[in-house]
Amino acid sequence: GGGSAGGSIVLEGSEGEGEAKPKKGSIREERRKKRAREEEEKALAGAEEGEQTCILYLDSLGGHRERGIMYLKWYLEEEYKNKMARRAGASSSSAEAPPPVDDPKFRLMETKEVKAPRQHNHSDCGLYMLQFIEKLAKHASALKPPLENTPHPSWSAYEELRFGKEDVRQMRRDMKRDIQLLGEQQAGGA
């Protein structure tokens, strides 16, 4: 297979370290929940001008999986609905179930297929996915223009994202070494 990575979906908490947790039902707790909800909605909507929340689809085998994207959007929508229902239930003091959330933002979310490096066999899917994740984690915030804001995104258009077969081979060697070391450590400690 291939992997897909979501771009620009950032959900952050708003509690600072060392802060006393507000009492359940207090005005302070309600304000904290409201701030968290507003931050989440901004992140999902793309609060910055020119920022776009979308799904970036990367497949090192070169396929396009419309059904997989459909299921991913369905999963994200269900997770969001469940989270919003739990949040509404937690803030409600009545015994009634919270109203259902019907929000099509994930169904309508744009999917951009990124022209990605191709693997040369059918066994390196996971290694390519890890390379995609590692490169995005390290460099996504510095990409100009952001990958998700380009009309036809291409992985190779960004020097900092590029990798090749040798990088994948090295990752395999590193993983093998790490697994062997962990096995030796576990055997020695048992």
Coordinates of C-alpha atoms in Angstrom, one line a residue:
G1 CA 0.0 0.0 0.0
G2 CA 0.4 3.5 0.5
G3 CA -0.1 6.0 3.3
S4 CA -2.1 9.1 3.7
A5 CA -1.2 11.9 5.9
G6 CA -3.5 14.7 7.1
G7 CA -2.2 18.2 6.7
S8 CA -3.0 21.2 8.9
I9 CA -5.2 19.4 11.4
V10 CA -3.8 20.6 14.7
L11 CA -5.7 20.1 18.0
E12 CA -4.0 21.6 21.0
G13 CA -5.1 21.8 24.6
S14 CA -5.2 25.2 26.3
E15 CA -4.2 24.3 29.9
G16 CA -0.8 25.5 30.9
E17 CA 1.7 23.5 33.0
G18 CA 1.3 23.9 36.7
E19 CA -2.2 25.3 36.5
A20 CA -4.7 24.0 39.0
K21 CA -7.4 22.1 37.2
P22 CA -10.7 24.0 37.4
K23 CA -13.6 22.4 39.3
K24 CA -16.1 20.6 37.2
G25 CA -19.0 22.9 36.4
S26 CA -17.2 26.0 37.5
I27 CA -17.3 29.2 35.4
R28 CA -13.5 28.8 34.9
E29 CA -13.9 25.3 33.6
E30 CA -16.7 26.4 31.2
R31 CA -14.4 29.2 29.9
R32 CA -11.5 26.7 29.5
K33 CA -13.8 24.3 27.5
K34 CA -15.1 27.2 25.4
R35 CA -11.5 28.3 24.5
A36 CA -10.5 24.7 23.7
R37 CA -13.6 24.3 21.5
E38 CA -12.9 27.6 19.7
E39 CA -9.2 26.6 19.1
E40 CA -10.3 23.3 17.7
E41 CA -12.8 24.9 15.4
K42 CA -10.2 27.4 14.2
A43 CA -7.7 24.6 13.5
L44 CA -10.3 22.6 11.6
A45 CA -11.5 25.6 9.6
G46 CA -8.0 26.9 8.8
A47 CA -7.9 30.1 10.8
E48 CA -4.9 31.7 9.1
E49 CA -5.5 33.5 5.8
G50 CA -4.5 31.2 3.0
E51 CA -4.3 28.2 5.3
Q52 CA -6.3 25.2 4.2
T53 CA -7.3 22.1 6.0
C54 CA -7.1 19.1 3.7
I55 CA -6.1 15.5 3.4
L56 CA -2.8 14.9 1.7
Y57 CA -2.8 11.6 -0.1
L58 CA 0.6 10.0 -0.7
D59 CA 1.0 6.6 -2.2
S60 CA 4.4 5.2 -2.9
L61 CA 2.9 2.5 -5.2
G62 CA 1.3 5.2 -7.4
G63 CA -2.3 4.2 -6.9
H64 CA -5.4 6.2 -6.1
R65 CA -7.7 4.8 -3.6
E66 CA -11.0 6.7 -3.7
R67 CA -12.7 4.2 -1.4
G68 CA -9.9 4.5 1.2
I69 CA -10.2 8.2 1.1
M70 CA -14.0 7.9 1.6
Y71 CA -13.5 5.7 4.6
L72 CA -10.8 8.0 6.1
K73 CA -13.2 11.0 5.8
W74 CA -16.0 8.9 7.3
Y75 CA -13.7 7.9 10.2
L76 CA -12.6 11.5 10.9
E77 CA -16.3 12.6 10.8
E78 CA -17.4 9.8 13.3
E79 CA -14.5 10.6 15.6
Y80 CA -15.4 14.3 15.5
K81 CA -19.1 13.6 16.2
N82 CA -18.3 11.3 19.1
K83 CA -15.9 13.9 20.6
M84 CA -18.5 16.7 20.2
A85 CA -21.2 14.5 21.7
R86 CA -19.1 13.6 24.7
R87 CA -18.1 17.3 25.2
A88 CA -21.8 18.3 25.0
G89 CA -22.8 15.5 27.4
A90 CA -20.1 16.5 29.8
S91 CA -21.2 20.2 29.9
S92 CA -24.9 19.3 30.1
S93 CA -26.3 18.7 33.6
S94 CA -29.5 17.1 32.4
A95 CA -29.9 13.4 32.0
E96 CA -30.9 13.8 28.3
A97 CA -28.6 12.6 25.6
P98 CA -26.8 15.4 23.8
P99 CA -28.2 16.3 20.3
P100 CA -26.5 14.5 17.4
V101 CA -23.8 16.5 15.6
D102 CA -24.3 16.7 11.9
D103 CA -21.3 18.5 10.5
P104 CA -20.2 17.7 6.9
K105 CA -16.7 19.4 7.2
F106 CA -14.9 16.1 6.8
R107 CA -17.1 14.8 3.9
L108 CA -16.5 18.1 2.1
M109 CA -12.8 18.3 3.0
E110 CA -10.6 18.6 -0.1
T111 CA -8.2 15.7 -0.8
K112 CA -5.0 16.5 -2.6
E113 CA -3.0 13.7 -4.2
V114 CA 0.7 14.5 -3.8
K115 CA 3.0 13.2 -6.5
A116 CA 5.2 11.2 -4.2
P117 CA 8.4 9.1 -4.6
R118 CA 7.7 5.6 -5.9
Q119 CA 8.9 2.4 -4.3
H120 CA 10.5 -0.2 -6.5
N121 CA 9.0 -3.3 -4.8
H122 CA 5.9 -4.3 -3.0
S123 CA 7.4 -4.6 0.5
D124 CA 8.6 -1.1 1.4
C125 CA 5.2 0.6 1.9
G126 CA 5.8 1.0 5.6
L127 CA 9.3 2.4 5.2
Y128 CA 8.1 4.9 2.6
M129 CA 5.2 5.9 4.9
L130 CA 7.7 6.4 7.8
Q131 CA 9.9 8.6 5.5
F132 CA 6.8 10.7 4.5
I133 CA 5.9 11.1 8.2
E134 CA 9.4 11.9 9.3
K135 CA 10.0 14.5 6.5
L136 CA 6.6 16.2 7.1
A137 CA 7.2 16.3 10.9
K138 CA 10.6 17.9 10.4
H139 CA 9.9 20.3 7.6
A140 CA 6.1 20.9 7.0
S141 CA 6.0 24.2 8.8
A142 CA 8.9 25.6 6.8
L143 CA 7.6 24.7 3.3
K144 CA 6.9 27.7 1.2
P145 CA 4.3 27.5 -0.2
P146 CA 2.8 24.9 2.1
L147 CA 2.3 21.6 0.4
E148 CA -1.5 21.7 1.0
N149 CA -1.7 25.2 -0.6
T150 CA -0.3 24.1 -4.0
P151 CA -2.7 23.2 -6.8
H152 CA -0.8 20.0 -7.8
P153 CA 1.6 19.2 -4.9
S154 CA 4.8 17.3 -5.8
W155 CA 7.0 15.9 -3.1
S156 CA 10.1 16.4 -5.2
A157 CA 9.5 20.1 -5.6
Y158 CA 10.8 20.6 -2.1
E159 CA 14.5 19.9 -1.5
E160 CA 14.0 19.3 2.2
L161 CA 11.4 16.5 1.6
R162 CA 13.4 14.5 -1.0
F163 CA 14.6 11.0 -0.2
G164 CA 15.7 8.1 -2.3
K165 CA 16.1 4.3 -2.3
E166 CA 19.4 4.6 -0.3
D167 CA 17.6 6.5 2.5
V168 CA 15.0 3.7 2.7
R169 CA 17.7 1.1 2.8
Q170 CA 19.5 3.0 5.6
M171 CA 16.2 3.2 7.5
R172 CA 15.8 -0.6 7.2
R173 CA 19.4 -1.2 8.4
D174 CA 18.8 1.3 11.4
M175 CA 15.5 -0.5 12.3
K176 CA 17.2 -3.9 12.1
R177 CA 20.0 -2.7 14.4
D178 CA 17.6 -1.1 16.9
I179 CA 15.4 -4.3 17.0
Q180 CA 18.5 -6.4 17.6
L181 CA 19.8 -4.1 20.4
L182 CA 16.4 -4.2 22.1
G183 CA 16.3 -8.0 21.8
E184 CA 19.7 -8.2 23.4
Q185 CA 18.7 -5.8 26.2
Q186 CA 15.6 -7.8 26.9
A187 CA 17.4 -11.1 26.8
G188 CA 20.1 -9.7 29.2
G189 CA 17.6 -8.3 31.6
A190 CA 15.4 -11.4 31.7

